[in-house]
Amino acid sequence: MSRFVYADNAATTAVSPEVREAMMPAFCELYGNPSSLHKKGRDAKVALDGARARIAATLGCEPREIYFTSCGTESDNWAVKSGAALMKRKSGRTHIVTTKIEHHAVLNSCAALEKEGYTVTYVGVTPEGIVNMDELRAAVTDETALVAVMYVNNEIGTIQPIAEIAKIAHEHGALMFTDAVQAAGNIKIDIPALGVDMLSVSGHKLHAPKGIGLLYVRRGLMLPNLIDGGGQERGRRGGTENLPYILGLAKAMEIADERLADNPRVAKMRDRLIDELTSKIPYSYLNGSRTERVCGNVNIRFDFIEGESLLLWLDIAGIAASTGSACASASLDPSHVMLAIGVPHEKAHGSLRLSISHETTDEDVDYIIEQLPPIVKKLRDMSPLWEEAQRGGDTEHWGKVSKIR
Ligand code: PLP
């Protein structure tokens, strides 16, 4: 039987059996509306409150600081747009600081704000994909309303110094939001240590179902309502609560916390993939930091080939991977993250993201290491640019990025 290796966990994950189990009662037994006063409703309310409390415990915050949403994109939109609106109303500030490598949920929210008259500064990153702190310090001023910097990048897995950035934001009286969608399940999220005002999480990245997310909003921050309705979520996001998925998210976050102990094993598999693939395949380069990256992320650029062709051949070999973020993979534009770390436009298409998880085995890693090099070779053998490079032709524009980044 042919092998299947799922190495696209940063795009989404399978719902784990324990999570599915935790959700089941809420479909047919705990079906009451948590707002109803009868027993079925009260039972549902107890389950809802319990889930909120357990999630808050994993994040180190208070249950009333957790607001359930439908996904990471919704949480990001709410934080950026309502955070900006709040500060404009309170202090007249209309300046946002974010980075060039944010997810489009944040970038496009910022673009929408620009159309409304806000100004946005997009801070650059180092060639390793870490926020350029000098640039950030210079960008944040006493006119800044909101600083929005992601905790972990979805393409190259780099971990940003959020606590330090939050301190800078607060020194200038600005709000601090971090998109922690790719951090949850991969690293410990400790809200008091981060010192952020808002933080987003999405369930489907950590083995809960698609369609559930949350936004942490610091107590006392009067964030404008997202959905006006029947008073759910402390009146800020109306709509009958999605109890099955909320129970699933709570279970997934608890399991994720326990699984952090297994991170060194995953990091070892990640490092083996990086070392073996970059040594076996010529003209291959690690994208992002070698050290400041989550344990499951491998992102390698292979010159002289298109990432999309690589994906198709890997798919045939039974390996599911990605060229960038799943949401952007239908686009022909090069990844904004690749461009931000300095990969030239013409080379930015040749990157592959392998996102492994606690479910990945050493045998899966062996299989990727066995399958990938011949596929790269096959694609290069069909590439006129590769042929030109072999002949020592004019490939000057192919060699401007240093070997290990
Ligand atoms: N933020 C980051 C960093 C992500 O990686 C994603 C999804 O890829 C999102 C936000 C959006 O989350 P969702 O798919 O739950 O809307």
Short mmCIF file of C-alpha atoms and ligand atoms in Angstrom, two decimals:
data_model
loop_
_atom_site.label_atom_id
_atom_site.label_comp_id
_atom_site.label_asym_id
_atom_site.label_seq_id
_atom_site.Cartn_x
_atom_site.Cartn_y
_atom_site.Cartn_z
CA MET A 1 0.00 0.00 0.00
CA SER A 2 1.33 3.43 -0.84
CA ARG A 3 2.23 5.72 2.01
CA PHE A 4 0.46 8.96 2.94
CA VAL A 5 2.27 11.66 4.91
CA TYR A 6 0.38 14.75 6.03
CA ALA A 7 2.88 17.58 6.30
CA ASP A 8 0.48 20.51 6.05
CA ASN A 9 -0.51 21.03 9.69
CA ALA A 10 0.01 24.79 9.46
CA ALA A 11 -2.82 24.88 6.91
CA THR A 12 -5.15 22.79 9.04
CA THR A 13 -5.20 19.71 11.24
CA ALA A 14 -7.36 16.63 11.66
CA VAL A 15 -9.80 16.70 14.56
CA SER A 16 -8.32 14.41 17.17
CA PRO A 17 -10.40 11.51 18.53
CA GLU A 18 -10.36 12.99 22.07
CA VAL A 19 -11.66 16.30 20.72
CA ARG A 20 -14.39 14.59 18.74
CA GLU A 21 -15.36 12.65 21.87
CA ALA A 22 -15.54 15.84 23.93
CA MET A 23 -17.85 17.45 21.36
CA MET A 24 -20.34 14.60 20.94
CA PRO A 25 -22.58 15.23 24.00
CA ALA A 26 -23.27 18.78 22.85
CA PHE A 27 -24.95 17.60 19.64
CA CYS A 28 -27.75 15.45 20.98
CA GLU A 29 -27.79 15.64 24.79
CA LEU A 30 -26.41 19.02 25.79
CA TYR A 31 -28.42 20.69 23.05
CA GLY A 32 -30.04 23.35 25.24
CA ASN A 33 -29.51 27.02 24.53
CA PRO A 34 -27.13 28.35 27.19
CA SER A 35 -29.43 31.39 27.52
CA SER A 36 -32.49 29.27 28.37
CA LEU A 37 -33.54 29.10 32.00
CA HIS A 38 -34.73 25.46 32.04
CA LYS A 39 -32.52 22.52 32.95
CA LYS A 40 -31.35 21.78 29.39
CA GLY A 41 -30.30 25.40 29.05
CA ARG A 42 -28.64 25.52 32.44
CA ASP A 43 -26.71 22.33 31.68
CA ALA A 44 -25.47 23.85 28.43
CA LYS A 45 -24.50 27.03 30.29
CA VAL A 46 -22.49 25.04 32.84
CA ALA A 47 -20.66 23.26 30.00
CA LEU A 48 -20.02 26.58 28.23
CA ASP A 49 -18.69 28.23 31.38
CA GLY A 50 -16.50 25.19 32.10
CA ALA A 51 -14.98 25.28 28.62
CA ARG A 52 -14.29 29.01 28.89
CA ALA A 53 -12.62 28.50 32.29
CA ARG A 54 -10.45 25.65 31.03
CA ILE A 55 -9.33 27.64 28.00
CA ALA A 56 -8.56 30.67 30.19
CA ALA A 57 -6.46 28.41 32.44
CA THR A 58 -4.32 27.28 29.48
CA LEU A 59 -3.73 30.92 28.45
CA GLY A 60 -3.25 32.32 31.96
CA CYS A 61 -6.13 34.79 31.74
CA GLU A 62 -9.61 35.18 33.23
CA PRO A 63 -12.59 33.35 31.70
CA ARG A 64 -14.41 36.63 31.09
CA GLU A 65 -11.52 37.77 28.92
CA ILE A 66 -12.24 35.02 26.35
CA TYR A 67 -14.68 35.72 23.49
CA PHE A 68 -15.58 32.87 21.15
CA THR A 69 -15.62 33.61 17.43
CA SER A 70 -15.95 31.52 14.27
CA CYS A 71 -12.27 31.55 13.22
CA GLY A 72 -8.90 33.26 13.37
CA THR A 73 -9.81 35.60 10.54
CA GLU A 74 -12.85 36.87 12.45
CA SER A 75 -10.80 37.37 15.62
CA ASP A 76 -8.08 39.23 13.70
CA ASN A 77 -10.62 41.51 11.98
CA TRP A 78 -12.32 42.27 15.28
CA ALA A 79 -9.08 43.06 17.10
CA VAL A 80 -7.60 45.28 14.39
CA LYS A 81 -10.72 47.16 13.28
CA SER A 82 -12.38 47.54 16.67
CA GLY A 83 -9.07 48.19 18.46
CA ALA A 84 -8.37 51.00 15.99
CA ALA A 85 -11.92 52.38 16.30
CA LEU A 86 -11.72 52.39 20.10
CA MET A 87 -8.45 54.32 20.15
CA LYS A 88 -9.69 56.81 17.55
CA ARG A 89 -12.77 57.52 19.64
CA LYS A 90 -10.84 57.71 22.91
CA SER A 91 -7.74 59.63 21.87
CA GLY A 92 -8.06 60.63 18.23
CA ARG A 93 -5.16 58.34 17.29
CA THR A 94 -5.32 56.95 13.75
CA HIS A 95 -1.89 55.34 13.26
CA ILE A 96 -1.40 51.56 13.13
CA VAL A 97 1.90 49.71 13.21
CA THR A 98 2.07 46.19 11.84
CA THR A 99 4.60 44.07 9.91
CA LYS A 100 5.13 43.06 6.31
CA ILE A 101 4.74 39.37 7.16
CA GLU A 102 1.31 39.32 8.84
CA HIS A 103 -1.45 37.01 7.70
CA HIS A 104 -3.87 38.57 5.20
CA ALA A 105 -6.56 38.64 7.89
CA VAL A 106 -4.48 41.39 9.51
CA LEU A 107 -2.99 42.95 6.37
CA ASN A 108 -6.37 43.29 4.67
CA SER A 109 -7.96 44.64 7.85
CA CYS A 110 -5.22 47.28 7.88
CA ALA A 111 -5.85 48.01 4.19
CA ALA A 112 -9.55 48.51 4.97
CA LEU A 113 -8.60 50.94 7.73
CA GLU A 114 -6.33 52.86 5.33
CA LYS A 115 -9.37 53.42 3.10
CA GLU A 116 -11.09 54.98 6.12
CA GLY A 117 -8.26 57.45 6.66
CA TYR A 118 -6.00 55.59 9.10
CA THR A 119 -2.28 55.48 8.34
CA VAL A 120 -0.45 52.19 8.60
CA THR A 121 3.29 51.58 8.94
CA TYR A 122 4.41 48.16 7.73
CA VAL A 123 7.60 47.30 9.59
CA GLY A 124 10.13 45.07 7.83
CA VAL A 125 11.81 41.91 9.06
CA THR A 126 15.39 40.64 9.08
CA PRO A 127 16.49 38.12 6.42
CA GLU A 128 15.73 35.50 9.09
CA GLY A 129 12.12 36.67 9.32
CA ILE A 130 12.30 38.35 12.74
CA VAL A 131 10.72 41.79 13.16
CA ASN A 132 13.30 44.54 12.70
CA MET A 133 13.19 46.00 16.21
CA ASP A 134 14.97 49.27 15.36
CA GLU A 135 12.42 49.90 12.64
CA LEU A 136 9.59 49.01 15.00
CA ARG A 137 10.88 51.32 17.75
CA ALA A 138 11.11 54.16 15.25
CA ALA A 139 7.61 53.46 13.90
CA VAL A 140 5.69 53.44 17.20
CA THR A 141 4.96 56.99 18.39
CA ASP A 142 2.58 58.74 20.76
CA GLU A 143 0.17 58.94 17.81
CA THR A 144 0.02 55.15 17.42
CA ALA A 145 -3.34 53.58 18.22
CA LEU A 146 -2.51 49.91 17.73
CA VAL A 147 0.50 47.67 17.23
CA ALA A 148 -0.39 44.34 15.55
CA VAL A 149 2.40 41.76 15.28
CA MET A 150 1.88 38.04 14.81
CA TYR A 151 3.35 35.66 17.41
CA VAL A 152 4.38 32.97 14.89
CA ASN A 153 4.53 33.36 11.12
CA ASN A 154 2.40 30.91 9.17
CA GLU A 155 4.85 30.40 6.29
CA ILE A 156 8.29 30.32 7.87
CA GLY A 157 7.36 29.56 11.49
CA THR A 158 9.43 32.36 13.03
CA ILE A 159 8.64 33.32 16.62
CA GLN A 160 8.48 37.08 17.27
CA PRO A 161 9.53 38.85 20.51
CA ILE A 162 5.96 39.78 21.44
CA ALA A 163 6.59 40.71 25.09
CA GLU A 164 9.26 43.21 24.04
CA ILE A 165 7.02 44.65 21.32
CA ALA A 166 4.06 44.94 23.73
CA LYS A 167 6.27 46.91 26.11
CA ILE A 168 7.18 49.37 23.37
CA ALA A 169 3.51 49.74 22.34
CA HIS A 170 2.46 50.42 25.93
CA GLU A 171 5.26 52.93 26.55
CA HIS A 172 3.57 54.98 23.82
CA GLY A 173 0.02 54.39 25.05
CA ALA A 174 -0.87 52.14 22.10
CA LEU A 175 -2.82 48.89 22.21
CA MET A 176 -1.01 45.64 21.47
CA PHE A 177 -2.59 42.79 19.51
CA THR A 178 -0.94 39.53 18.55
CA ASP A 179 -2.28 36.96 16.09
CA ALA A 180 -1.36 33.74 17.90
CA VAL A 181 -3.12 31.42 15.43
CA GLN A 182 0.13 29.61 14.53
CA ALA A 183 1.49 29.79 18.08
CA ALA A 184 -1.39 27.94 19.75
CA GLY A 185 -0.54 24.26 19.94
CA ASN A 186 3.08 24.87 18.99
CA ILE A 187 4.44 26.96 21.86
CA LYS A 188 3.18 27.89 25.33
CA ILE A 189 0.96 30.97 25.25
CA ASP A 190 1.30 32.83 28.55
CA ILE A 191 -0.78 35.98 28.28
CA PRO A 192 0.49 37.70 31.47
CA ALA A 193 4.09 37.16 30.32
CA LEU A 194 3.31 38.51 26.84
CA GLY A 195 1.49 41.56 28.22
CA VAL A 196 -0.76 41.90 25.18
CA ASP A 197 -4.21 43.53 25.13
CA MET A 198 -5.70 41.20 22.53
CA LEU A 199 -4.73 37.78 21.16
CA SER A 200 -6.35 35.50 18.58
CA VAL A 201 -6.50 31.70 18.33
CA SER A 202 -8.09 29.40 15.72
CA GLY A 203 -9.29 25.90 16.60
CA HIS A 204 -8.56 24.11 13.33
CA LYS A 205 -4.81 24.67 13.66
CA LEU A 206 -4.68 22.55 16.81
CA HIS A 207 -6.94 19.57 16.14
CA ALA A 208 -10.28 21.23 16.94
CA PRO A 209 -12.78 21.62 14.08
CA LYS A 210 -12.88 24.39 11.51
CA GLY A 211 -15.34 27.11 12.46
CA ILE A 212 -14.24 27.99 15.99
CA GLY A 213 -11.80 30.60 17.24
CA LEU A 214 -11.38 33.02 20.09
CA LEU A 215 -10.24 36.50 20.87
CA TYR A 216 -8.69 37.32 24.23
CA VAL A 217 -9.58 40.88 25.20
CA ARG A 218 -7.92 42.29 28.31
CA ARG A 219 -10.37 43.05 31.10
CA GLY A 220 -11.30 46.74 31.09
CA LEU A 221 -10.65 47.21 27.36
CA MET A 222 -13.99 48.40 26.03
CA LEU A 223 -13.63 46.89 22.57
CA PRO A 224 -16.62 47.83 20.37
CA ASN A 225 -19.08 45.00 19.69
CA LEU A 226 -18.45 42.73 16.74
CA ILE A 227 -22.02 41.44 16.34
CA ASP A 228 -24.98 43.12 18.00
CA GLY A 229 -27.53 40.57 19.06
CA GLY A 230 -28.92 38.72 22.02
CA GLY A 231 -26.26 39.58 24.56
CA GLN A 232 -24.07 36.49 24.18
CA GLU A 233 -20.32 36.81 24.80
CA ARG A 234 -20.89 39.63 27.27
CA GLY A 235 -22.90 41.46 24.64
CA ARG A 236 -19.97 41.84 22.27
CA ARG A 237 -20.56 39.02 19.84
CA GLY A 238 -24.19 38.07 19.59
CA GLY A 239 -25.40 34.70 18.30
CA THR A 240 -26.22 31.46 20.08
CA GLU A 241 -22.96 29.92 21.20
CA ASN A 242 -21.52 27.02 19.18
CA LEU A 243 -21.26 24.72 22.18
CA PRO A 244 -20.04 21.54 20.43
CA TYR A 245 -17.15 23.38 18.83
CA ILE A 246 -16.39 25.36 21.97
CA LEU A 247 -16.12 22.09 23.92
CA GLY A 248 -13.86 20.78 21.15
CA LEU A 249 -11.65 23.85 21.33
CA ALA A 250 -11.32 23.55 25.11
CA LYS A 251 -10.28 19.91 24.82
CA ALA A 252 -7.86 20.66 21.99
CA MET A 253 -6.18 23.46 23.94
CA GLU A 254 -5.80 21.27 27.02
CA ILE A 255 -4.27 18.46 24.97
CA ALA A 256 -2.01 20.92 23.15
CA ASP A 257 -0.68 22.10 26.49
CA GLU A 258 0.13 18.55 27.57
CA ARG A 259 1.78 17.82 24.21
CA LEU A 260 4.26 20.69 24.55
CA ALA A 261 6.44 18.18 26.42
CA ASP A 262 6.79 16.32 23.11
CA ASN A 263 8.10 19.40 21.25
CA PRO A 264 11.80 18.40 21.43
CA ARG A 265 11.01 15.19 19.51
CA VAL A 266 9.16 17.15 16.82
CA ALA A 267 12.00 19.70 16.66
CA LYS A 268 14.45 16.84 16.10
CA MET A 269 12.41 15.62 13.11
CA ARG A 270 12.23 19.20 11.80
CA ASP A 271 16.01 19.57 12.07
CA ARG A 272 16.60 16.26 10.34
CA LEU A 273 14.40 17.36 7.46
CA ILE A 274 16.22 20.70 7.18
CA ASP A 275 19.70 19.19 7.41
CA GLU A 276 19.16 16.26 5.11
CA LEU A 277 17.13 18.06 2.44
CA THR A 278 19.46 21.08 2.22
CA SER A 279 22.54 18.85 2.11
CA LYS A 280 21.14 16.33 -0.40
CA ILE A 281 19.62 18.92 -2.76
CA PRO A 282 21.93 21.54 -4.33
CA TYR A 283 20.71 25.14 -4.46
CA SER A 284 18.34 24.65 -1.54
CA TYR A 285 18.04 27.22 1.23
CA LEU A 286 16.25 27.35 4.55
CA ASN A 287 13.71 30.18 4.72
CA GLY A 288 13.49 31.83 8.13
CA SER A 289 15.43 31.52 11.34
CA ARG A 290 17.22 28.31 12.24
CA THR A 291 16.59 28.79 15.95
CA GLU A 292 13.61 31.12 16.46
CA ARG A 293 11.09 28.86 14.74
CA VAL A 294 8.32 26.57 15.91
CA CYS A 295 9.12 22.88 16.19
CA GLY A 296 6.93 21.76 13.29
CA ASN A 297 7.90 24.23 10.55
CA VAL A 298 10.28 23.47 7.69
CA ASN A 299 10.36 25.95 4.79
CA ILE A 300 12.97 25.42 2.10
CA ARG A 301 13.56 27.22 -1.16
CA PHE A 302 14.68 25.16 -4.16
CA ASP A 303 16.05 27.29 -6.96
CA PHE A 304 15.20 26.63 -10.61
CA ILE A 305 11.80 25.07 -9.93
CA GLU A 306 8.22 26.16 -9.24
CA GLY A 307 6.83 25.25 -5.83
CA GLU A 308 3.46 24.37 -7.40
CA SER A 309 4.97 21.65 -9.63
CA LEU A 310 6.79 20.30 -6.61
CA LEU A 311 3.50 20.11 -4.71
CA LEU A 312 1.83 18.14 -7.50
CA TRP A 313 4.62 15.57 -7.64
CA LEU A 314 4.69 15.29 -3.86
CA ASP A 315 0.93 14.77 -3.90
CA ILE A 316 1.36 11.90 -6.36
CA ALA A 317 3.94 10.44 -3.97
CA GLY A 318 1.40 10.71 -1.13
CA ILE A 319 2.93 13.72 0.62
CA ALA A 320 0.65 16.67 1.44
CA ALA A 321 2.62 19.91 1.75
CA SER A 322 2.20 23.56 0.85
CA THR A 323 4.00 26.36 -0.96
CA GLY A 324 2.95 29.03 1.51
CA SER A 325 -0.19 29.73 3.46
CA ALA A 326 -3.12 27.68 2.13
CA CYS A 327 -5.22 30.83 1.79
CA ALA A 328 -2.67 32.45 -0.55
CA SER A 329 -1.73 29.34 -2.49
CA ALA A 330 -4.33 29.94 -5.21
CA SER A 331 -2.68 33.26 -6.00
CA LEU A 332 0.04 33.65 -8.63
CA ASP A 333 1.67 36.53 -6.78
CA PRO A 334 4.85 35.59 -4.95
CA SER A 335 4.46 35.24 -1.20
CA HIS A 336 4.71 38.58 0.62
CA VAL A 337 6.63 36.78 3.35
CA MET A 338 9.30 35.55 0.91
CA LEU A 339 9.66 39.04 -0.53
CA ALA A 340 9.88 40.54 2.99
CA ILE A 341 12.80 38.26 3.95
CA GLY A 342 14.64 39.31 0.80
CA VAL A 343 14.03 36.40 -1.57
CA PRO A 344 14.14 37.91 -5.08
CA HIS A 345 10.80 38.06 -6.90
CA GLU A 346 11.83 35.48 -9.52
CA LYS A 347 12.87 32.95 -6.87
CA ALA A 348 10.02 33.43 -4.43
CA HIS A 349 7.87 30.74 -6.11
CA GLY A 350 10.31 27.93 -5.44
CA SER A 351 9.60 27.41 -1.73
CA LEU A 352 8.06 24.44 0.00
CA ARG A 353 6.50 24.41 3.47
CA LEU A 354 6.43 21.10 5.31
CA SER A 355 4.55 21.51 8.58
CA ILE A 356 4.86 18.41 10.72
CA SER A 357 3.21 17.68 14.07
CA HIS A 358 3.16 15.39 17.07
CA GLU A 359 1.47 12.84 14.84
CA THR A 360 4.42 12.76 12.43
CA THR A 361 6.73 9.76 12.80
CA ASP A 362 10.41 9.18 12.03
CA GLU A 363 9.27 6.91 9.20
CA ASP A 364 7.26 9.81 7.71
CA VAL A 365 10.40 11.95 7.81
CA ASP A 366 12.45 9.17 6.18
CA TYR A 367 9.84 8.95 3.43
CA ILE A 368 9.96 12.70 2.69
CA ILE A 369 13.77 12.61 2.63
CA GLU A 370 13.64 9.66 0.22
CA GLN A 371 10.98 11.11 -2.11
CA LEU A 372 11.82 14.81 -2.36
CA PRO A 373 15.36 14.86 -3.87
CA PRO A 374 14.48 12.80 -6.98
CA ILE A 375 11.38 14.94 -7.56
CA VAL A 376 13.45 18.14 -7.41
CA LYS A 377 15.95 16.56 -9.79
CA LYS A 378 13.21 15.52 -12.21
CA LEU A 379 11.74 19.03 -12.26
CA ARG A 380 15.13 20.65 -12.72
CA ASP A 381 15.92 18.31 -15.58
CA MET A 382 12.88 19.80 -17.34
CA SER A 383 13.83 23.40 -16.52
CA PRO A 384 15.61 25.56 -19.13
CA LEU A 385 16.98 27.73 -16.32
CA TRP A 386 18.58 24.71 -14.68
CA GLU A 387 20.10 23.72 -18.01
CA GLU A 388 21.50 27.22 -18.39
CA ALA A 389 22.92 27.10 -14.86
CA GLN A 390 24.58 23.74 -15.60
CA ARG A 391 26.19 25.21 -18.70
CA GLY A 392 27.48 28.07 -16.57
CA GLY A 393 25.28 30.51 -18.46
CA ASP A 394 23.97 33.82 -17.26
CA THR A 395 22.35 32.86 -13.96
CA GLU A 396 23.59 35.91 -12.13
CA HIS A 397 20.09 36.84 -11.04
CA TRP A 398 19.70 33.44 -9.38
CA GLY A 399 22.45 33.76 -6.82
CA LYS A 400 21.93 36.83 -4.69
CA VAL A 401 20.71 35.22 -1.46
CA SER A 402 23.28 33.72 0.88
CA LYS A 403 23.26 29.98 1.57
CA ILE A 404 21.75 29.65 5.07
CA ARG A 405 19.20 32.21 6.12
N1 PLP B 1 -3.61 34.04 11.19
C1 PLP B 1 -2.67 33.15 10.86
C2 PLP B 1 -1.25 33.38 11.27
C3 PLP B 1 -3.01 32.00 10.13
O1 PLP B 1 -2.06 31.12 9.79
C4 PLP B 1 -4.35 31.82 9.75
C5 PLP B 1 -4.73 30.66 8.91
O2 PLP B 1 -3.97 30.18 8.11
C6 PLP B 1 -5.29 32.78 10.15
C7 PLP B 1 -4.88 33.87 10.87
C8 PLP B 1 -6.73 32.62 9.80
O3 PLP B 1 -7.34 31.64 10.59
P1 PLP B 1 -8.69 30.93 10.13
O4 PLP B 1 -8.34 29.98 9.06
O5 PLP B 1 -9.21 30.27 11.37
O6 PLP B 1 -9.60 32.01 9.68
#
